[in-house]
Coordinates of C-alpha atoms and ligand atoms in Angstrom, one line a residue:
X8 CA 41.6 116.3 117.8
X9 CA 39.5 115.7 121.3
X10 CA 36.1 117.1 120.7
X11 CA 34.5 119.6 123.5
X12 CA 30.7 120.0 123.9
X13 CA 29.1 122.9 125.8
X14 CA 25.6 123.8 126.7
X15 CA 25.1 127.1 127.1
X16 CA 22.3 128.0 130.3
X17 CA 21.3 131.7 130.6
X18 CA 22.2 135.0 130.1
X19 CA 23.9 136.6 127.1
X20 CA 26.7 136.9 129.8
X21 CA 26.9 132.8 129.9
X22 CA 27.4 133.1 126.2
X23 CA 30.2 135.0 126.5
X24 CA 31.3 132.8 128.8
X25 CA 31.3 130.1 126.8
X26 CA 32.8 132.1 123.6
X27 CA 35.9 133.0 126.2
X28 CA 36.5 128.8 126.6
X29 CA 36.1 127.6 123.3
X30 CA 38.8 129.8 122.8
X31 CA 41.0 128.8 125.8
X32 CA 40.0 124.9 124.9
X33 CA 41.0 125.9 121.2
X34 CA 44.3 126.7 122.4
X35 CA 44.2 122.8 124.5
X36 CA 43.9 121.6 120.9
X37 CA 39.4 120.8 121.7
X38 CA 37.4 121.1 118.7
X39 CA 33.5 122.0 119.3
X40 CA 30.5 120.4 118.6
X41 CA 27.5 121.3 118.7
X42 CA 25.4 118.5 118.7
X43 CA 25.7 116.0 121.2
X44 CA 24.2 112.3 120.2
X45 CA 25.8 109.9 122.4
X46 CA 28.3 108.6 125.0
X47 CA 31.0 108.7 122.1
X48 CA 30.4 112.2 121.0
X49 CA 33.0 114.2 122.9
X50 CA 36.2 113.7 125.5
X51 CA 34.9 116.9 127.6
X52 CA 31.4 118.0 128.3
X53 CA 30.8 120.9 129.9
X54 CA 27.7 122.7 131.0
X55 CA 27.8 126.2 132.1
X56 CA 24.7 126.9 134.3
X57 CA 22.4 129.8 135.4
X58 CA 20.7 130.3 138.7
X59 CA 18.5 133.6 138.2
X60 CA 16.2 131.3 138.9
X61 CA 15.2 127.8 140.9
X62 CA 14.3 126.8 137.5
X63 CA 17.3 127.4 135.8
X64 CA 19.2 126.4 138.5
X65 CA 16.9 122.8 138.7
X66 CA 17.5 122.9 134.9
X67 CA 21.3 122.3 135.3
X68 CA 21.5 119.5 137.5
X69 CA 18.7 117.8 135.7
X70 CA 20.3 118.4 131.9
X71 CA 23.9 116.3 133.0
X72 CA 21.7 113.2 134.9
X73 CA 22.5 111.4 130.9
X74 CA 26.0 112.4 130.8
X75 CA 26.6 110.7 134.7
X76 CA 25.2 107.5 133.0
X77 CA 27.2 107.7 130.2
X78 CA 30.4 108.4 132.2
X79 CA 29.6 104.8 134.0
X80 CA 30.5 103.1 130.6
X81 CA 32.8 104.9 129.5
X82 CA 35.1 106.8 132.6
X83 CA 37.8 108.5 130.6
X84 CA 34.6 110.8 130.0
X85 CA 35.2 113.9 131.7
X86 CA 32.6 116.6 132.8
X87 CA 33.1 120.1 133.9
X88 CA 30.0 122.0 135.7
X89 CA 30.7 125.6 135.2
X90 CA 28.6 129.0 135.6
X91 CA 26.7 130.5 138.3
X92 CA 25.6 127.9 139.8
X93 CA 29.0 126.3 140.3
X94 CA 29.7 129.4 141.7
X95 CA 26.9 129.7 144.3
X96 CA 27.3 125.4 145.1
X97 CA 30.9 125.2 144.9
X98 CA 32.1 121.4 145.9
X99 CA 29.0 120.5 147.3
X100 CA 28.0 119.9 143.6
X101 CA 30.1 116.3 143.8
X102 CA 27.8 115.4 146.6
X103 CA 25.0 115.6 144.5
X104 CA 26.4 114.4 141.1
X105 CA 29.3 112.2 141.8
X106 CA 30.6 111.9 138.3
X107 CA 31.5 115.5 137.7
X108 CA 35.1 116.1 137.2
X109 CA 35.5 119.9 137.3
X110 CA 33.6 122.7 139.4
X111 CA 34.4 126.1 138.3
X112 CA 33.1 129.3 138.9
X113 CA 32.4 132.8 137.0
X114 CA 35.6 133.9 139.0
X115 CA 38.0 131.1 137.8
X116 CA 37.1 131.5 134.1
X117 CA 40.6 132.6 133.1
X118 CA 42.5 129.2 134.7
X119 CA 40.3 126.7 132.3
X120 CA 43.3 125.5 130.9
X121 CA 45.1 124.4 133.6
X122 CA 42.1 122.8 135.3
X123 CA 41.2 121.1 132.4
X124 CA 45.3 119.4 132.3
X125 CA 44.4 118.3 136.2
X126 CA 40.9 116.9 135.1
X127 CA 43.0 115.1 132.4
X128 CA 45.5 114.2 135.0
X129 CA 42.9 112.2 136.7
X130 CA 42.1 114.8 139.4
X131 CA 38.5 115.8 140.4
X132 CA 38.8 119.7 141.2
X133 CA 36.5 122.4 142.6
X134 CA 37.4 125.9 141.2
X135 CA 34.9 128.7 142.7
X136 CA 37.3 131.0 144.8
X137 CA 35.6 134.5 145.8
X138 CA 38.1 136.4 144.0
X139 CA 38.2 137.0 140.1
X140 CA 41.6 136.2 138.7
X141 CA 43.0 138.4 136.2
X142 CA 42.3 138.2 132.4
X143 CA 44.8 136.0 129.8
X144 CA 45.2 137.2 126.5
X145 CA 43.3 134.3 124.7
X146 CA 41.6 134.9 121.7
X147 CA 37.6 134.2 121.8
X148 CA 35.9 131.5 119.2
X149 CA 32.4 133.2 118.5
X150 CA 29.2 131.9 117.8
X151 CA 28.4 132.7 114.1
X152 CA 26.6 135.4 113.8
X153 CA 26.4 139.1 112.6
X154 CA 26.3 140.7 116.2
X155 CA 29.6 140.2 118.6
X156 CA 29.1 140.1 121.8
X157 CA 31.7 142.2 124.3
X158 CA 32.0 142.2 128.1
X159 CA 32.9 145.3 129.4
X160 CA 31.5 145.2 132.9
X161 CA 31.2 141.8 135.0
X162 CA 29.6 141.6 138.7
X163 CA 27.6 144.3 140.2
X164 CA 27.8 146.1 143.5
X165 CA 24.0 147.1 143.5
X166 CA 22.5 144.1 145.4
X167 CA 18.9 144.3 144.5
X168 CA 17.3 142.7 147.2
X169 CA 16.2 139.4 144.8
X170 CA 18.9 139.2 142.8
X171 CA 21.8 136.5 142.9
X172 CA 24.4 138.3 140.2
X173 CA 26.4 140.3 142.8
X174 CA 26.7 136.6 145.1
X175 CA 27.7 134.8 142.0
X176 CA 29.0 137.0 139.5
X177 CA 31.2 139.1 142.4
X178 CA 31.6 142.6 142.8
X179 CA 31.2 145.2 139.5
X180 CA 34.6 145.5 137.6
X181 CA 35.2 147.2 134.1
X182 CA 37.1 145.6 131.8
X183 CA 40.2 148.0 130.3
X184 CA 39.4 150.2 127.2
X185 CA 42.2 149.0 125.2
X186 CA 41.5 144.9 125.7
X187 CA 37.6 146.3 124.3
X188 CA 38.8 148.0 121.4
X189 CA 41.1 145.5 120.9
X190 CA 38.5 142.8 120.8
X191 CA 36.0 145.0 118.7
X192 CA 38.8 145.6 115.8
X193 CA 39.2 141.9 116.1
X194 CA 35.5 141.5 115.3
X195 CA 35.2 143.8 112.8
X196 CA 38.0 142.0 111.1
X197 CA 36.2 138.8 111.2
X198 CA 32.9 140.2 109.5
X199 CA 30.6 140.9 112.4
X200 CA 28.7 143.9 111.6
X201 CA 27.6 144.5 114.9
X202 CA 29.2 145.1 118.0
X203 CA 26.7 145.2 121.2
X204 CA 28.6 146.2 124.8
X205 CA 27.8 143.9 127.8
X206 CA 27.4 144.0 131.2
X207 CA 25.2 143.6 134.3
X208 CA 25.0 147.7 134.6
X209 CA 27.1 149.0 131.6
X210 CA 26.2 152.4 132.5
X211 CA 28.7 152.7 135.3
X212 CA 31.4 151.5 132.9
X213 CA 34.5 153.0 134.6
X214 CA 33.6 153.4 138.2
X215 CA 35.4 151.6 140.9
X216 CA 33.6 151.7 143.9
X217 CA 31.3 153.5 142.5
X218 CA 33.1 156.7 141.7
X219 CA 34.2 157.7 138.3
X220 CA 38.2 156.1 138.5
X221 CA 39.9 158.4 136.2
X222 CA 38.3 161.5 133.5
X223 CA 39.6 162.0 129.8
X224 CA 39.9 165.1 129.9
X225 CA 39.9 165.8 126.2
X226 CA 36.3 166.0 124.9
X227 CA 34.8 166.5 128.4
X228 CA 35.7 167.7 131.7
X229 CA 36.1 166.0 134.8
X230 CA 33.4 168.7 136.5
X231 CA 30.9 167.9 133.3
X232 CA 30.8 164.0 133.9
X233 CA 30.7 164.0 137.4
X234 CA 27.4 166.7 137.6
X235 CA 25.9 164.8 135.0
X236 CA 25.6 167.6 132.7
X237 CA 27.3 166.3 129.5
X238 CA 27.0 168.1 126.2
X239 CA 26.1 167.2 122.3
X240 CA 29.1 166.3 120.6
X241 CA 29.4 166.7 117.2
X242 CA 31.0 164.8 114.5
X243 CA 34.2 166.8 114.7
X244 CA 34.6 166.4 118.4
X245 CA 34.0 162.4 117.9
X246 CA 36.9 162.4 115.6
X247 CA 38.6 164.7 117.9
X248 CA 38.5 162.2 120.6
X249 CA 42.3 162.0 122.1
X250 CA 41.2 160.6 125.4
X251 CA 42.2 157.1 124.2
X252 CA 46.3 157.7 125.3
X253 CA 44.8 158.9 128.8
X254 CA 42.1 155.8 128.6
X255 CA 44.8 153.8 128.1
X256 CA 47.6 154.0 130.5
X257 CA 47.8 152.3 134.0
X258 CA 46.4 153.1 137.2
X259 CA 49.2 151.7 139.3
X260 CA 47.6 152.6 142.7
X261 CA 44.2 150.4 141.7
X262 CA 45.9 147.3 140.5
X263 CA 48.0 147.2 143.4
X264 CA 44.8 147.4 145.6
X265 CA 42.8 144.8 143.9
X266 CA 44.3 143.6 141.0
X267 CA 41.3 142.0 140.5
X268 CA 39.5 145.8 139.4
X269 CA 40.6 146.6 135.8
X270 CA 41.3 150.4 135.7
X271 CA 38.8 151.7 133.2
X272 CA 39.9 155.0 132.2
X273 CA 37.2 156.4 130.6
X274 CA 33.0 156.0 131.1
X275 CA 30.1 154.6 128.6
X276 CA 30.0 157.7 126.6
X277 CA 33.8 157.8 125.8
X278 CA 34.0 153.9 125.1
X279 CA 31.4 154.9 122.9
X280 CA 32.8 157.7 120.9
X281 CA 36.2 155.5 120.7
X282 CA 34.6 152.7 119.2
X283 CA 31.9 155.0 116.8
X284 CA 35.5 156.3 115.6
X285 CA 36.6 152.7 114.2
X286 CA 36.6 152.2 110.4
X287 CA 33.7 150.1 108.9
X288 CA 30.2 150.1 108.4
X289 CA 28.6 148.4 111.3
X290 CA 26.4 149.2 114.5
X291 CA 27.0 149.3 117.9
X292 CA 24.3 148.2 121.0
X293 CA 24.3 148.3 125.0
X294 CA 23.1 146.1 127.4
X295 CA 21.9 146.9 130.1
X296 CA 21.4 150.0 131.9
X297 CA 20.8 151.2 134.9
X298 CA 17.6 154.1 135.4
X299 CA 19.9 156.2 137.5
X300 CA 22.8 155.6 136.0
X301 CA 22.2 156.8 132.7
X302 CA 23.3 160.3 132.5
X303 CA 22.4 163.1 129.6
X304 CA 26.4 162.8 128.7
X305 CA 25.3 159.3 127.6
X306 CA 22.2 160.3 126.1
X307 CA 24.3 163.0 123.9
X308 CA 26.1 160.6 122.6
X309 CA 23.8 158.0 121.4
X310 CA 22.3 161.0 119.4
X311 CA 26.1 161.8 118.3
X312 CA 27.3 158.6 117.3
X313 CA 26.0 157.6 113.8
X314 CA 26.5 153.6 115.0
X315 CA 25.5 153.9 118.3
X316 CA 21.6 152.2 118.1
X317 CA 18.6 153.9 119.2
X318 CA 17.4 151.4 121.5
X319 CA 17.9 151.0 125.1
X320 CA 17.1 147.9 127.9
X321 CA 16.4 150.1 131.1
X322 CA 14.8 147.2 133.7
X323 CA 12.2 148.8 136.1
X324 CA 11.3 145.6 137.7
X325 CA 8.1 147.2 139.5
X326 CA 5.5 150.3 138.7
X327 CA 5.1 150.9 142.5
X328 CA 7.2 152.8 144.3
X329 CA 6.9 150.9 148.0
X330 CA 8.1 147.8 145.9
X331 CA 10.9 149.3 144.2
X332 CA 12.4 150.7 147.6
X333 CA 12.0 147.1 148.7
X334 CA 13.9 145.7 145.7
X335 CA 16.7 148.2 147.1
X336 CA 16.5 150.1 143.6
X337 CA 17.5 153.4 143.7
X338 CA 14.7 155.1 142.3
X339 CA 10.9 155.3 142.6
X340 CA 8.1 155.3 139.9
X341 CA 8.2 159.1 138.8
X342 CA 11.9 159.0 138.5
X343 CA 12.1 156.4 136.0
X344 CA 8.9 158.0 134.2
X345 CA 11.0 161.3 134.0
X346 CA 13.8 159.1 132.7
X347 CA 12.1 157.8 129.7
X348 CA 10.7 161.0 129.1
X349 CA 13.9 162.5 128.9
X350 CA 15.0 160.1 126.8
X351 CA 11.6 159.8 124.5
X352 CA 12.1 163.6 124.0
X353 CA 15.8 163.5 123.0
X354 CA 16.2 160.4 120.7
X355 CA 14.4 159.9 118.0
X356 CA 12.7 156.8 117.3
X357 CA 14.2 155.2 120.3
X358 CA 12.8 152.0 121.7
X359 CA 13.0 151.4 125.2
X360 CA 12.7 147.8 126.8
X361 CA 12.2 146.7 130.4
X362 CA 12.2 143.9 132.8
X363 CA 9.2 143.1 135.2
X364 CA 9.3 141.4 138.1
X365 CA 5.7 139.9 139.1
X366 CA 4.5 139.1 142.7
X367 CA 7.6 140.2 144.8
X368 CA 7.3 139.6 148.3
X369 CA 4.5 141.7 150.0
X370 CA 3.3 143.0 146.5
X371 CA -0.4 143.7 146.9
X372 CA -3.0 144.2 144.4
X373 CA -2.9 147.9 144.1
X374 CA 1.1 147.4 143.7
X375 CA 0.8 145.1 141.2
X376 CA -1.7 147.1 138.8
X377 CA 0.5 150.1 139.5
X378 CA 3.4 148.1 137.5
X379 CA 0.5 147.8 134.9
X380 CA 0.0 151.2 134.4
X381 CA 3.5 151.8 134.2
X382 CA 4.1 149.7 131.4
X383 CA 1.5 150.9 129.4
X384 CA 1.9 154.2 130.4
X385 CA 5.1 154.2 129.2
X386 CA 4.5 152.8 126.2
X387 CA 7.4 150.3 127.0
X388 CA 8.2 148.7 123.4
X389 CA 9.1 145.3 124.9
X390 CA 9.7 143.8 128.6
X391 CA 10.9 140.5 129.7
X392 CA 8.4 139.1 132.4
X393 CA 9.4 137.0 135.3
X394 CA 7.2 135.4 138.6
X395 CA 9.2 136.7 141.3
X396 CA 11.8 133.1 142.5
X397 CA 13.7 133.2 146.0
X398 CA 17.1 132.9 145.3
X399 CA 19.2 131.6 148.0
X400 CA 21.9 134.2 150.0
X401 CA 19.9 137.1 148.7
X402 CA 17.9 139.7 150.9
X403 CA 14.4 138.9 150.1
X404 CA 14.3 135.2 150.4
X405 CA 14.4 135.4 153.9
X406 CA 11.3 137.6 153.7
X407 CA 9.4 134.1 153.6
X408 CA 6.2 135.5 155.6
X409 CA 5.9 137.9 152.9
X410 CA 5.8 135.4 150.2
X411 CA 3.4 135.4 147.9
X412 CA 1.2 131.9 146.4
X413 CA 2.3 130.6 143.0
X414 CA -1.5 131.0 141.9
X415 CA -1.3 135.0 142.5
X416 CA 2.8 135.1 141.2
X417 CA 1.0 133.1 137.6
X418 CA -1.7 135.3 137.7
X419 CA 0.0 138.4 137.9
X420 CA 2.8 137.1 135.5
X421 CA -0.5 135.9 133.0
X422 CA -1.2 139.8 133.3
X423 CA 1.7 141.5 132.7
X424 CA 2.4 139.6 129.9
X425 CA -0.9 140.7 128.1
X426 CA -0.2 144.4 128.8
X427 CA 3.3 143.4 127.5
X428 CA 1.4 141.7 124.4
X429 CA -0.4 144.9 124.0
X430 CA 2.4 147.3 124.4
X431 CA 4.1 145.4 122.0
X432 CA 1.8 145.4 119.3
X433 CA 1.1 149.3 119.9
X434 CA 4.9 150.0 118.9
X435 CA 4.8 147.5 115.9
X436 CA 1.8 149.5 114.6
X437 CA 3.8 152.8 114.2
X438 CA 6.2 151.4 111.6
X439 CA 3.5 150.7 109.0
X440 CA 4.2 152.4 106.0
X441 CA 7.8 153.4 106.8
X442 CA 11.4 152.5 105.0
X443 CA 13.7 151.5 107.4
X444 CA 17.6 150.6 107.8
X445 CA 17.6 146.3 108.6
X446 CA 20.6 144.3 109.3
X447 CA 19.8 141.3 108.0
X448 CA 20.8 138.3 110.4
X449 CA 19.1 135.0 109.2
X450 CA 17.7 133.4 105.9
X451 CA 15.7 130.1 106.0
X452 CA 12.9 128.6 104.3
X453 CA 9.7 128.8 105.9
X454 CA 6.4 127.0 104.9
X455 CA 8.1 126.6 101.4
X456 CA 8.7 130.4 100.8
X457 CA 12.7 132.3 101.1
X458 CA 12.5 134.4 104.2
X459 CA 15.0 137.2 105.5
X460 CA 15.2 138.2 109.0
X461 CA 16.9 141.2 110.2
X462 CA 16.7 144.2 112.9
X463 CA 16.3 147.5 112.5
X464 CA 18.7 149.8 114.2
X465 CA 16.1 150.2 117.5
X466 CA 16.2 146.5 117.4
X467 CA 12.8 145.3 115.8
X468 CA 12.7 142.3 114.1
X469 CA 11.7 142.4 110.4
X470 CA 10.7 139.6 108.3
X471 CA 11.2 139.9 104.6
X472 CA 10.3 137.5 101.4
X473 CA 13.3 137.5 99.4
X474 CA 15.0 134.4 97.5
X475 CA 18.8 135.6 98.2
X476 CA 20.9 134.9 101.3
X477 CA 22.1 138.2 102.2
X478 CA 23.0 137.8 105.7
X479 CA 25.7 140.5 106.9
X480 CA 24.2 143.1 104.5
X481 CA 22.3 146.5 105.3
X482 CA 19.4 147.0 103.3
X483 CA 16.7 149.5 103.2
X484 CA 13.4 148.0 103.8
X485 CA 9.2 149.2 103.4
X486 CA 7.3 148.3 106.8
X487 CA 4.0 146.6 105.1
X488 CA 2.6 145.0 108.6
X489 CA 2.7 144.9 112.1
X490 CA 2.3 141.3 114.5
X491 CA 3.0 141.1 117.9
X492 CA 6.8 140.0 117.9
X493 CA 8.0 141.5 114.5
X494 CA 7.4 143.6 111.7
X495 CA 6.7 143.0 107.9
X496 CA 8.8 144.3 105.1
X497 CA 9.3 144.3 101.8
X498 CA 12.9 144.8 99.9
X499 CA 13.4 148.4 98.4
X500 CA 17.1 148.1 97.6
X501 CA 21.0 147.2 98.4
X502 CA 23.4 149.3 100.5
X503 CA 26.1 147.4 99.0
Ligands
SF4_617 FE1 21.0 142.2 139.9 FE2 20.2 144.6 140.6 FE3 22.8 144.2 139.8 FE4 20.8 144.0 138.0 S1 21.4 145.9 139.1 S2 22.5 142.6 138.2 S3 19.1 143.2 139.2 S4 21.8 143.4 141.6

């Protein structure tokens, strides 16, 4: 069997990525592996790369310098550069590294297989056309793991003014209903006990430019969605869901306008209530929203839903309002504080996360500590920090004048990341003492003693002593201390 190594750069999306080609290389007869040792390791390597950042994007070309070396000795070698980056670069990538076989873009994901017979062939061959070609029916090889991973939005038509995703991951599309179910019965089958919903905004799930595509008209009206309004559902109305016919059928007239745009029949909320309605005991996640986008419909039903997880990733990127109408967001600071009010008020024990964006061009002081005060404000649970890094094609990178120094970008980054420390801590703290519902997702051996590590259903992580592997299972578990990054638990007994 021909052996296939890939390293994964990135985003949870690159993961997926690579999930969706070790299942399409499966099908080429390639068997993974996952550690690479030497020149004779593999037939194909591939790296699928990231470029949300110079960093990242550096990283890529710097990680396959070994593998152009290694090709010089042994040339049946063949190397695919995949991802963002190949997106963004396109051929110009054999100009700078030779030795690569294959270029492919996000977009030309779903023709691996028959660039990967050229590469065989002997060809060298740059895939990274602007238009996404239509899904295959190819089953996915997932990482092991208790949480599955499924794409139901790709691209993104917002175009923050710093971000690259819309240049390289294309314009937003939703993937169909029935292919998502489809996958998620398919997990469940295999023993995942988790099921978390993907996508660069999955809040405008079922939109096509921009405008709600088509309304199931069984549990809520097309009026309802569109104002926003949406309404508690109860358990009976979940189980009287009958949208999924309707969800399910064509929309002629879109495919034959872009066959590129799935026809998503239904939004977040009814995806939702569809998959809360399949059999097993498991959880279901969402990543990540959008502040404007998330409407009280969607709200409703993460109270509704018994798996539906109390935890939700809503990026604000900056506390100040100038920046944010900079970043072309489409709200300002009170809006997003009303937001997680709303949401703080209607959830219980929710945990919301964020994403910060430090020194953005222009960004003065007075901006900058407003972003400090909105984090701790806010009593955001847990943020992911970034210096602001110009990223080629995008709006602000041409702001050069307006660029800020490293030394002030570290500075503020050093900040925000103690006031993200802090906040942290803060929302550890109020778990002491209570008994809480963890999915246990690791067991190792640590310092000589057994340890279990899990997540509760708002996603904290939980460390437990405990001598038995019981990865996969639910168990019920006392908070006894609070760090930084996780919680402390003892064992107080088996769901089964
Ligand atoms: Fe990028 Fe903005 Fe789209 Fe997020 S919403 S992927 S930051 S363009």
């Amino acid at each position: 069997m021909k052996k296939v190594y890939i390293e994964t750069l990135g985003c949870q999306m690159n993961k997926s990525d690579t999930e969706k080609m070790l299942g399409m290389l499966d099908f080429l007869g390639y068997e993974e592996i996952r550690e690479l040792k030497d020149k004779d390791s593999a037939d194909l390597l591939i790296i699928n790369t990231c470029s949300i950042r110079q960093l990242s994007e550096d990283k890529a070309f710097s990680r396959i310098g070994t593998w152009g070396k290694w090709k010089k000795s042994r040339p049946e070698l063949k190397v695919a550069f995949c991802g963002c980056v190949a997106q963004k670069t396109g051929a110009a990538v054999f100009k700078r590294m030779p030795f690569v076989d294959l270029v492919m873009g996000t977009h030309n994901i779903n023709e691996l297989p028959d660039l990967i017979k050229r590469i065989e062939a002997g060809e060298k061959v740059c895939a990274a056309g602007e238009i996404p070609l239509p899904e295959k029916n190819i089953e996915l090889k997932r990482a092991k793991s208790v949480n599955a991973w499924i794409t139901i939005t790709e691209g993104c038509d917002n175009f923050c003014t710093y971000c690259i995703v819309p240049y390289t991951r294309g314009r937003e599309r939703s993937r169909s209903p029935e292919t998502i179910i489809k996958e998620a019965k398919e997990a469940l089958a295999q023993g995942f006990k988790e099921i978390t919903l993907l996508g660069q905004n999955v809040d405008s799930y079922g939109k096509v430019n921009g405008k709600w595509k088509m309304v199931n008209g069984e549990v809520e009206g097309k009026g309802k969605r569109e104002k926003g309004k949406g309404e508690i559902f109860d358990k009976e109305k979940i189980k009287s869901c009958h949208c999924e016919e309707s969800c399910l059928q064509n929309d002629a007239a879109i495919q034959k306008e872009n066959p590129s745009l799935l026809t998503a029949h239904c939004s977040l909320s009814s995806l939702l209530l569809k998959l809360n309605a399949l059999d097993g005991d498991f959880r279901i996640r969402f990543t990540t929203s959008y502040p404007t986008d998330i409407t009280d419909e969607l709200i409703d039903t993460v109270i509704a839903c018994d798996k539906v997880c109390e935890c939700l990733h809503i990026p604000m990127q900056s506390g100040s309002s100038e920046i944010l109408k900079k970043m072309n967001r489409r709200y300002d600071r009170e809006t997003y504080f009303k937001i997680v009010k709303k949401i703080r008020e209607k959830v219980p024990d929710v945990t919301i996360t964020s994403d910060f964006i430090a020194g953005f061009p222009s960004e003065n002081e007075k901006q900058f500590e407003e972003t400090l005060t909105a984090m701790q404000e806010l009593e955001l649970d847990y943020s992911n920090t970034a210096a602001y890094s110009p990223r080629e094609q995008t709006v602000a990178a041409k702001w050069e004048e307006l660029f800020l120094s490293d030394e002030v970008k570290e500075d503020r980054l050093k900040r925000l990341n103690e006031q993200n420390k802090a906040n942290c801590l803060a929302s550890n703290n109020k778990y002491i003492g209570r008994e809480l519902e963890v999915l246990i997702d690791n067991f190792e051996n640590h310092k000589g003693k057994n340890i279990l590590t899990g997540r509760t259903r708002n996603n904290k992580i939980v460390h437990i002593p405990h001598g038995k592997n019981l990865v996969g299972k639910f168990i019920n578990v006392k908070i006894t201390g609070a760090k930084t990054w996780y919680l402390k638990g003892e064992l107080r007994r088996l769901e089964g």
